[in-house]
């Protein structure tokens, strides 16, 4: 049976040819079948060059032997060898047409489900209580949501958890400030208003007024000791923040709910036992009055072992202890096989240390997988962190509202009923912000640029959305999309180019999912939109003349729309009917 991902199928065939021609066992993935940039060539592999180095032979000679042994006449034209030893593959026109004709009946457009589903605990967003989310939270939230969608679509069970900062010493000063401001009775969703201002006022008093600082420290002791009234006021602060978080998540269309919140306070009851158990396993020792563990293989610049503080000198717990407790909870209590953390790249060493301690303690075993999915920063036009004119952090909700307002200027009011204008502006504006983030390699910083992200051309969400609107417009005018089995006629190179993009969709989704790399899917969707635009401009669809050609081109337009719609939905981006 031919695999629905043509690159996977070609990889299998090439691997078998390597075995027959050279007597070598090759994993199909090692065949590295890639779409070719060379005109007249669909796919290319340089596997012969890699094998030639192992065999001590000329690469072209090896490539010619693989080509001769390749059993793929049902899929490709006779293969050719070029350059130093590249194997060039061109898909047969009749196979392409038959595959395209069958695709309308495939809900997943050829994207296979995983054969080995995992139970994945996905940690992302993780804002702090009593502070409004700012632009620095954008990447974790948007990336985490897209990664979760991709993993679910692949067939994995994903359990999102929002590890909010809702515990610790800052809450002493926040609760005391709440008392001083007379908000203890009224405190609740919306009663504080400016959370950032509230936090800054509390911090200013803490730093400037010894009496207030003393009260704040006593309040921390009461909080950690379970004092009823203090806990009530603490819960109100958490509820106040939750309202702000929910507002941002609703605007962004993020799949996090209050049920997904597992704050630091949730893990607090586990910390004492965790430290005891690490000690019982002889993994801790006291250093400078703090209880630390020193995982093997980690040293500082001077060559001294790196410490992971699990209990501070004063008796409090380090945030590494909370992360260890959280990981243990998800592995042992919730049965997770994988732990994924979508957190900024500066935390790479922290997570490497945490994972090492988990392994040494026997909690993270061979059958488990733990990974830090790091990312770079969002920068302003000056190459520095995005700031307000006053120099403060940009509130994420303000940025999103501005995105919707700017997008409203793109949509043509006369083309949309009044009731749809707001929905389209939201889809375009929020989509622009999310796509601008996701289209960049997550490991790198990127510049936040309103004009670029809302441009109607280039690799932007609105360009993809507009191309999709064009395709849907044609289908609406036709009355219906062609059904599976409609014959496909490839009479123009742009028809073939578009169909190739459609058939490459499974490989793009797979690459984005495996590498937690949404930008790879973005790159493919942009290529698909460009191919559709070229096809739309050069190949009449409704006015194609012959009914068979009209139906064929309608089917291609429908497939392009389905790729764009499904692909953008996997990124958490809406696709309006009109713009």
Short mmCIF file of N, CA and C in Angstrom, two decimals, residues 141-266:
data_model
loop_
_atom_site.label_atom_id
_atom_site.label_comp_id
_atom_site.label_asym_id
_atom_site.label_seq_id
_atom_site.Cartn_x
_atom_site.Cartn_y
_atom_site.Cartn_z
N UNK A 141 2.94 31.33 25.07
CA UNK A 141 1.50 31.07 24.94
C UNK A 141 1.14 30.62 23.54
N UNK A 142 1.61 31.35 22.53
CA UNK A 142 1.25 31.05 21.14
C UNK A 142 1.95 29.79 20.65
N UNK A 143 3.24 29.66 20.95
CA UNK A 143 3.98 28.46 20.56
C UNK A 143 3.42 27.21 21.24
N UNK A 144 3.18 27.31 22.54
CA UNK A 144 2.66 26.16 23.27
C UNK A 144 1.33 25.69 22.73
N UNK A 145 0.46 26.64 22.41
CA UNK A 145 -0.85 26.29 21.87
C UNK A 145 -0.71 25.59 20.52
N UNK A 146 0.13 26.12 19.64
CA UNK A 146 0.32 25.51 18.32
C UNK A 146 0.95 24.12 18.43
N UNK A 147 1.94 23.99 19.30
CA UNK A 147 2.59 22.69 19.48
C UNK A 147 1.58 21.67 20.00
N UNK A 148 0.73 22.08 20.94
CA UNK A 148 -0.30 21.19 21.45
C UNK A 148 -1.28 20.76 20.37
N UNK A 149 -1.69 21.69 19.52
CA UNK A 149 -2.62 21.36 18.43
C UNK A 149 -1.99 20.36 17.46
N UNK A 150 -0.73 20.58 17.12
CA UNK A 150 -0.04 19.67 16.20
C UNK A 150 0.08 18.26 16.80
N UNK A 151 0.44 18.19 18.07
CA UNK A 151 0.59 16.88 18.71
C UNK A 151 -0.74 16.15 18.81
N UNK A 152 -1.81 16.86 19.13
CA UNK A 152 -3.14 16.24 19.18
C UNK A 152 -3.53 15.72 17.79
N UNK A 153 -3.28 16.53 16.77
CA UNK A 153 -3.65 16.12 15.42
C UNK A 153 -2.88 14.87 15.01
N UNK A 154 -1.67 14.73 15.51
CA UNK A 154 -0.86 13.54 15.21
C UNK A 154 -1.39 12.30 15.91
N UNK A 155 -2.26 12.48 16.91
CA UNK A 155 -2.84 11.35 17.61
C UNK A 155 -2.35 11.15 19.03
N UNK A 156 -1.54 12.09 19.53
CA UNK A 156 -1.07 12.01 20.91
C UNK A 156 -2.11 12.57 21.87
N UNK A 157 -2.05 12.12 23.12
CA UNK A 157 -2.90 12.70 24.16
C UNK A 157 -2.10 13.82 24.83
N UNK A 158 -2.62 15.02 24.74
CA UNK A 158 -1.91 16.19 25.27
C UNK A 158 -2.67 16.73 26.48
N UNK A 159 -1.94 16.88 27.60
CA UNK A 159 -2.52 17.44 28.81
C UNK A 159 -1.83 18.78 29.06
N UNK A 160 -2.49 19.88 28.70
CA UNK A 160 -1.86 21.19 28.92
C UNK A 160 -1.88 21.55 30.40
N UNK A 161 -0.85 22.20 30.87
CA UNK A 161 -0.92 22.73 32.23
C UNK A 161 -0.22 24.08 32.29
N UNK A 162 -0.90 24.99 32.93
CA UNK A 162 -0.49 26.39 33.02
C UNK A 162 0.13 26.59 34.40
N UNK A 163 1.45 26.54 34.46
CA UNK A 163 2.18 26.57 35.73
C UNK A 163 2.35 28.03 36.17
N UNK A 164 1.27 28.61 36.67
CA UNK A 164 1.30 30.04 37.03
C UNK A 164 2.09 30.26 38.32
N UNK A 165 2.68 31.44 38.43
CA UNK A 165 3.40 31.82 39.65
C UNK A 165 2.44 32.40 40.66
N UNK A 166 1.93 31.57 41.56
CA UNK A 166 0.90 32.02 42.50
C UNK A 166 1.28 31.77 43.96
N UNK A 167 2.58 31.66 44.24
CA UNK A 167 3.01 31.35 45.61
C UNK A 167 4.35 32.01 45.86
N UNK A 168 4.73 32.13 47.10
CA UNK A 168 6.06 32.64 47.42
C UNK A 168 6.05 33.97 48.14
N UNK A 169 7.25 34.50 48.38
CA UNK A 169 7.42 35.69 49.22
C UNK A 169 6.73 36.95 48.70
N UNK A 170 6.58 37.18 47.38
CA UNK A 170 5.90 38.42 46.96
C UNK A 170 4.48 38.54 47.47
N UNK A 171 3.84 37.43 47.80
CA UNK A 171 2.44 37.51 48.20
C UNK A 171 2.27 38.10 49.60
N UNK A 172 3.34 38.08 50.38
CA UNK A 172 3.25 38.76 51.67
C UNK A 172 3.02 40.24 51.48
N UNK A 173 3.81 40.88 50.62
CA UNK A 173 3.66 42.32 50.40
C UNK A 173 2.37 42.63 49.64
N UNK A 174 1.95 41.75 48.74
CA UNK A 174 0.72 42.00 47.98
C UNK A 174 -0.51 41.95 48.89
N UNK A 175 -0.54 40.97 49.78
CA UNK A 175 -1.69 40.86 50.68
C UNK A 175 -1.71 42.03 51.66
N UNK A 176 -0.56 42.42 52.19
CA UNK A 176 -0.52 43.57 53.10
C UNK A 176 -0.95 44.85 52.39
N UNK A 177 -0.57 45.00 51.14
CA UNK A 177 -0.99 46.18 50.36
C UNK A 177 -2.50 46.12 50.13
N UNK A 178 -3.03 44.94 49.92
CA UNK A 178 -4.47 44.75 49.77
C UNK A 178 -5.19 45.23 51.02
N UNK A 179 -4.63 44.87 52.19
CA UNK A 179 -5.21 45.29 53.47
C UNK A 179 -5.13 46.81 53.62
N UNK A 180 -3.97 47.38 53.32
CA UNK A 180 -3.78 48.83 53.47
C UNK A 180 -4.72 49.62 52.57
N UNK A 181 -5.03 49.08 51.40
CA UNK A 181 -5.88 49.79 50.44
C UNK A 181 -7.37 49.57 50.70
N UNK A 182 -7.68 48.76 51.71
CA UNK A 182 -9.08 48.51 52.04
C UNK A 182 -9.82 47.68 51.00
N UNK A 183 -9.08 46.81 50.31
CA UNK A 183 -9.69 46.02 49.25
C UNK A 183 -9.96 44.58 49.66
N UNK A 184 -9.81 44.28 50.94
CA UNK A 184 -9.96 42.89 51.36
C UNK A 184 -11.39 42.39 51.22
N UNK A 185 -12.36 43.27 51.39
CA UNK A 185 -13.75 42.84 51.28
C UNK A 185 -14.22 42.83 49.83
N UNK A 186 -13.75 43.83 49.06
CA UNK A 186 -14.23 43.99 47.69
C UNK A 186 -13.40 43.22 46.68
N UNK A 187 -12.22 42.75 47.13
CA UNK A 187 -11.31 42.14 46.16
C UNK A 187 -11.96 40.98 45.44
N UNK A 188 -11.83 40.97 44.17
CA UNK A 188 -12.41 39.95 43.31
C UNK A 188 -12.14 40.36 41.89
N UNK A 189 -12.68 39.63 40.96
CA UNK A 189 -12.39 39.91 39.56
C UNK A 189 -12.74 41.34 39.20
N UNK A 190 -11.75 42.10 38.80
CA UNK A 190 -11.96 43.47 38.34
C UNK A 190 -11.88 44.53 39.39
N UNK A 191 -11.73 44.18 40.67
CA UNK A 191 -11.77 45.20 41.71
C UNK A 191 -10.47 45.98 41.83
N UNK A 192 -9.36 45.38 41.46
CA UNK A 192 -8.08 46.09 41.55
C UNK A 192 -7.84 46.94 40.31
N UNK A 193 -8.24 46.45 39.17
CA UNK A 193 -8.10 47.23 37.94
C UNK A 193 -6.72 47.09 37.34
N UNK A 194 -5.78 47.92 37.78
CA UNK A 194 -4.43 47.91 37.22
C UNK A 194 -3.55 47.00 38.06
N UNK A 195 -3.42 45.75 37.66
CA UNK A 195 -2.63 44.80 38.43
C UNK A 195 -1.17 45.19 38.49
N UNK A 196 -0.63 45.65 37.35
CA UNK A 196 0.78 46.04 37.33
C UNK A 196 1.04 47.19 38.29
N UNK A 197 0.14 48.18 38.28
CA UNK A 197 0.29 49.31 39.19
C UNK A 197 0.20 48.88 40.64
N UNK A 198 -0.72 47.95 40.92
CA UNK A 198 -0.89 47.43 42.27
C UNK A 198 0.40 46.76 42.75
N UNK A 199 0.99 45.94 41.88
CA UNK A 199 2.23 45.24 42.23
C UNK A 199 3.36 46.24 42.47
N UNK A 200 3.47 47.23 41.59
CA UNK A 200 4.55 48.22 41.70
C UNK A 200 4.42 49.05 42.97
N UNK A 201 3.18 49.40 43.35
CA UNK A 201 2.96 50.15 44.59
C UNK A 201 3.39 49.32 45.79
N UNK A 202 3.03 48.03 45.78
CA UNK A 202 3.41 47.15 46.89
C UNK A 202 4.92 47.01 46.98
N UNK A 203 5.58 46.85 45.84
CA UNK A 203 7.03 46.72 45.83
C UNK A 203 7.70 47.99 46.33
N UNK A 204 7.18 49.14 45.92
CA UNK A 204 7.75 50.42 46.35
C UNK A 204 7.66 50.56 47.87
N UNK A 205 6.51 50.22 48.43
CA UNK A 205 6.35 50.29 49.89
C UNK A 205 7.28 49.31 50.60
N UNK A 206 7.40 48.12 50.03
CA UNK A 206 8.24 47.09 50.64
C UNK A 206 9.69 47.57 50.71
N UNK A 207 10.16 48.22 49.65
CA UNK A 207 11.55 48.68 49.60
C UNK A 207 11.79 49.92 50.45
N UNK A 208 10.75 50.75 50.64
CA UNK A 208 10.94 52.05 51.29
C UNK A 208 10.48 52.10 52.74
N UNK A 209 9.61 51.18 53.16
CA UNK A 209 9.02 51.26 54.50
C UNK A 209 9.33 49.98 55.29
N UNK A 210 10.28 50.05 56.22
CA UNK A 210 10.66 48.87 57.00
C UNK A 210 9.48 48.23 57.73
N UNK A 211 8.57 49.07 58.25
CA UNK A 211 7.42 48.53 58.99
C UNK A 211 6.54 47.68 58.07
N UNK A 212 6.31 48.18 56.84
CA UNK A 212 5.50 47.43 55.87
C UNK A 212 6.22 46.14 55.48
N UNK A 213 7.54 46.22 55.28
CA UNK A 213 8.31 45.04 54.91
C UNK A 213 8.24 43.98 56.00
N UNK A 214 8.27 44.43 57.26
CA UNK A 214 8.18 43.50 58.38
C UNK A 214 6.82 42.80 58.40
N UNK A 215 5.76 43.59 58.17
CA UNK A 215 4.41 43.00 58.12
C UNK A 215 4.29 42.01 56.97
N UNK A 216 4.91 42.37 55.83
CA UNK A 216 4.83 41.50 54.65
C UNK A 216 5.50 40.16 54.92
N UNK A 217 6.64 40.19 55.62
CA UNK A 217 7.35 38.94 55.92
C UNK A 217 6.53 38.07 56.87
N UNK A 218 5.88 38.72 57.84
CA UNK A 218 5.03 37.95 58.75
C UNK A 218 3.85 37.35 58.00
N UNK A 219 3.36 38.09 57.02
CA UNK A 219 2.21 37.61 56.26
C UNK A 219 2.59 36.37 55.43
N UNK A 220 3.83 36.33 54.95
CA UNK A 220 4.29 35.15 54.21
C UNK A 220 4.24 33.92 55.10
N UNK A 221 4.68 34.09 56.35
CA UNK A 221 4.66 32.97 57.30
C UNK A 221 3.23 32.50 57.52
N UNK A 222 2.30 33.45 57.67
CA UNK A 222 0.89 33.09 57.84
C UNK A 222 0.35 32.36 56.62
N UNK A 223 0.73 32.84 55.44
CA UNK A 223 0.27 32.20 54.20
C UNK A 223 0.77 30.77 54.11
N UNK A 224 2.06 30.59 54.35
CA UNK A 224 2.64 29.25 54.25
C UNK A 224 2.15 28.34 55.37
N UNK A 225 1.70 28.94 56.46
CA UNK A 225 1.18 28.15 57.56
C UNK A 225 -0.29 27.82 57.43
N UNK A 226 -0.94 28.30 56.38
CA UNK A 226 -2.34 27.97 56.13
C UNK A 226 -3.33 28.82 56.91
N UNK A 227 -2.95 30.04 57.31
CA UNK A 227 -3.85 30.94 58.02
C UNK A 227 -5.09 31.23 57.16
N UNK A 228 -6.29 30.96 57.72
CA UNK A 228 -7.53 30.99 56.93
C UNK A 228 -7.77 32.33 56.25
N UNK A 229 -7.71 33.44 57.02
CA UNK A 229 -8.01 34.75 56.44
C UNK A 229 -6.98 35.13 55.37
N UNK A 230 -5.72 34.82 55.65
CA UNK A 230 -4.67 35.12 54.67
C UNK A 230 -4.89 34.33 53.39
N UNK A 231 -5.26 33.07 53.53
CA UNK A 231 -5.53 32.25 52.34
C UNK A 231 -6.72 32.80 51.55
N UNK A 232 -7.72 33.31 52.25
CA UNK A 232 -8.88 33.89 51.56
C UNK A 232 -8.46 35.08 50.72
N UNK A 233 -7.65 35.97 51.31
CA UNK A 233 -7.18 37.14 50.56
C UNK A 233 -6.26 36.72 49.41
N UNK A 234 -5.43 35.71 49.63
CA UNK A 234 -4.56 35.20 48.57
C UNK A 234 -5.39 34.67 47.40
N UNK A 235 -6.46 33.93 47.72
CA UNK A 235 -7.32 33.39 46.65
C UNK A 235 -7.95 34.50 45.84
N UNK A 236 -8.29 35.60 46.49
CA UNK A 236 -8.90 36.72 45.77
C UNK A 236 -7.91 37.36 44.81
N UNK A 237 -6.65 37.42 45.22
CA UNK A 237 -5.62 37.93 44.31
C UNK A 237 -5.47 37.01 43.09
N UNK A 238 -5.51 35.72 43.35
CA UNK A 238 -5.40 34.75 42.26
C UNK A 238 -6.59 34.89 41.31
N UNK A 239 -7.79 35.05 41.87
CA UNK A 239 -8.98 35.21 41.04
C UNK A 239 -8.91 36.48 40.20
N UNK A 240 -8.40 37.55 40.81
CA UNK A 240 -8.25 38.81 40.09
C UNK A 240 -7.35 38.62 38.87
N UNK A 241 -6.24 37.93 39.06
CA UNK A 241 -5.32 37.69 37.96
C UNK A 241 -5.92 36.77 36.92
N UNK A 242 -6.66 35.76 37.38
CA UNK A 242 -7.25 34.80 36.45
C UNK A 242 -8.16 35.49 35.44
N UNK A 243 -8.87 36.52 35.89
CA UNK A 243 -9.73 37.27 34.98
C UNK A 243 -8.93 37.92 33.86
N UNK A 244 -7.77 38.48 34.20
CA UNK A 244 -6.91 39.09 33.19
C UNK A 244 -6.35 38.04 32.24
N UNK A 245 -5.93 36.89 32.79
CA UNK A 245 -5.39 35.82 31.94
C UNK A 245 -6.44 35.35 30.94
N UNK A 246 -7.67 35.14 31.44
CA UNK A 246 -8.74 34.64 30.58
C UNK A 246 -9.04 35.62 29.46
N UNK A 247 -8.97 36.91 29.75
CA UNK A 247 -9.22 37.91 28.71
C UNK A 247 -8.21 37.77 27.57
N UNK A 248 -6.95 37.59 27.93
CA UNK A 248 -5.90 37.42 26.91
C UNK A 248 -6.10 36.12 26.14
N UNK A 249 -6.39 35.03 26.85
CA UNK A 249 -6.55 33.74 26.18
C UNK A 249 -7.74 33.76 25.23
N UNK A 250 -8.83 34.41 25.63
CA UNK A 250 -10.00 34.51 24.74
C UNK A 250 -9.65 35.29 23.48
N UNK A 251 -8.95 36.41 23.65
CA UNK A 251 -8.56 37.21 22.49
C UNK A 251 -7.66 36.41 21.54
N UNK A 252 -6.73 35.67 22.11
CA UNK A 252 -5.77 34.91 21.31
C UNK A 252 -6.36 33.62 20.74
N UNK A 253 -7.50 33.17 21.28
CA UNK A 253 -8.05 31.90 20.84
C UNK A 253 -7.21 30.73 21.30
N UNK A 254 -6.69 30.84 22.53
CA UNK A 254 -5.81 29.81 23.09
C UNK A 254 -6.63 28.75 23.80
N UNK A 255 -6.21 27.50 23.68
CA UNK A 255 -6.96 26.38 24.25
C UNK A 255 -6.61 26.10 25.70
N UNK A 256 -6.31 27.12 26.48
CA UNK A 256 -6.09 26.96 27.92
C UNK A 256 -7.35 27.39 28.66
N UNK A 257 -7.72 26.63 29.67
CA UNK A 257 -8.90 26.94 30.47
C UNK A 257 -8.49 27.01 31.94
N UNK A 258 -9.37 27.51 32.81
CA UNK A 258 -9.06 27.51 34.25
C UNK A 258 -8.75 26.11 34.79
N UNK A 259 -9.34 25.09 34.17
CA UNK A 259 -9.08 23.72 34.63
C UNK A 259 -7.65 23.27 34.35
N UNK A 260 -6.95 23.99 33.47
CA UNK A 260 -5.58 23.63 33.12
C UNK A 260 -4.55 24.32 34.02
N UNK A 261 -5.00 25.12 34.98
CA UNK A 261 -4.09 25.85 35.86
C UNK A 261 -3.58 24.93 36.97
N UNK A 262 -2.27 24.80 37.02
CA UNK A 262 -1.59 24.08 38.11
C UNK A 262 -0.48 25.00 38.59
N UNK A 263 -0.84 25.88 39.53
CA UNK A 263 0.11 26.87 39.99
C UNK A 263 1.13 26.29 40.95
N UNK A 264 2.09 27.13 41.31
CA UNK A 264 3.11 26.71 42.27
C UNK A 264 2.49 26.26 43.59
N UNK A 265 1.37 26.89 43.95
CA UNK A 265 0.70 26.52 45.20
C UNK A 265 0.21 25.08 45.17
N UNK A 266 -0.14 24.57 43.98
CA UNK A 266 -0.63 23.20 43.87
C UNK A 266 0.44 22.20 44.30
#
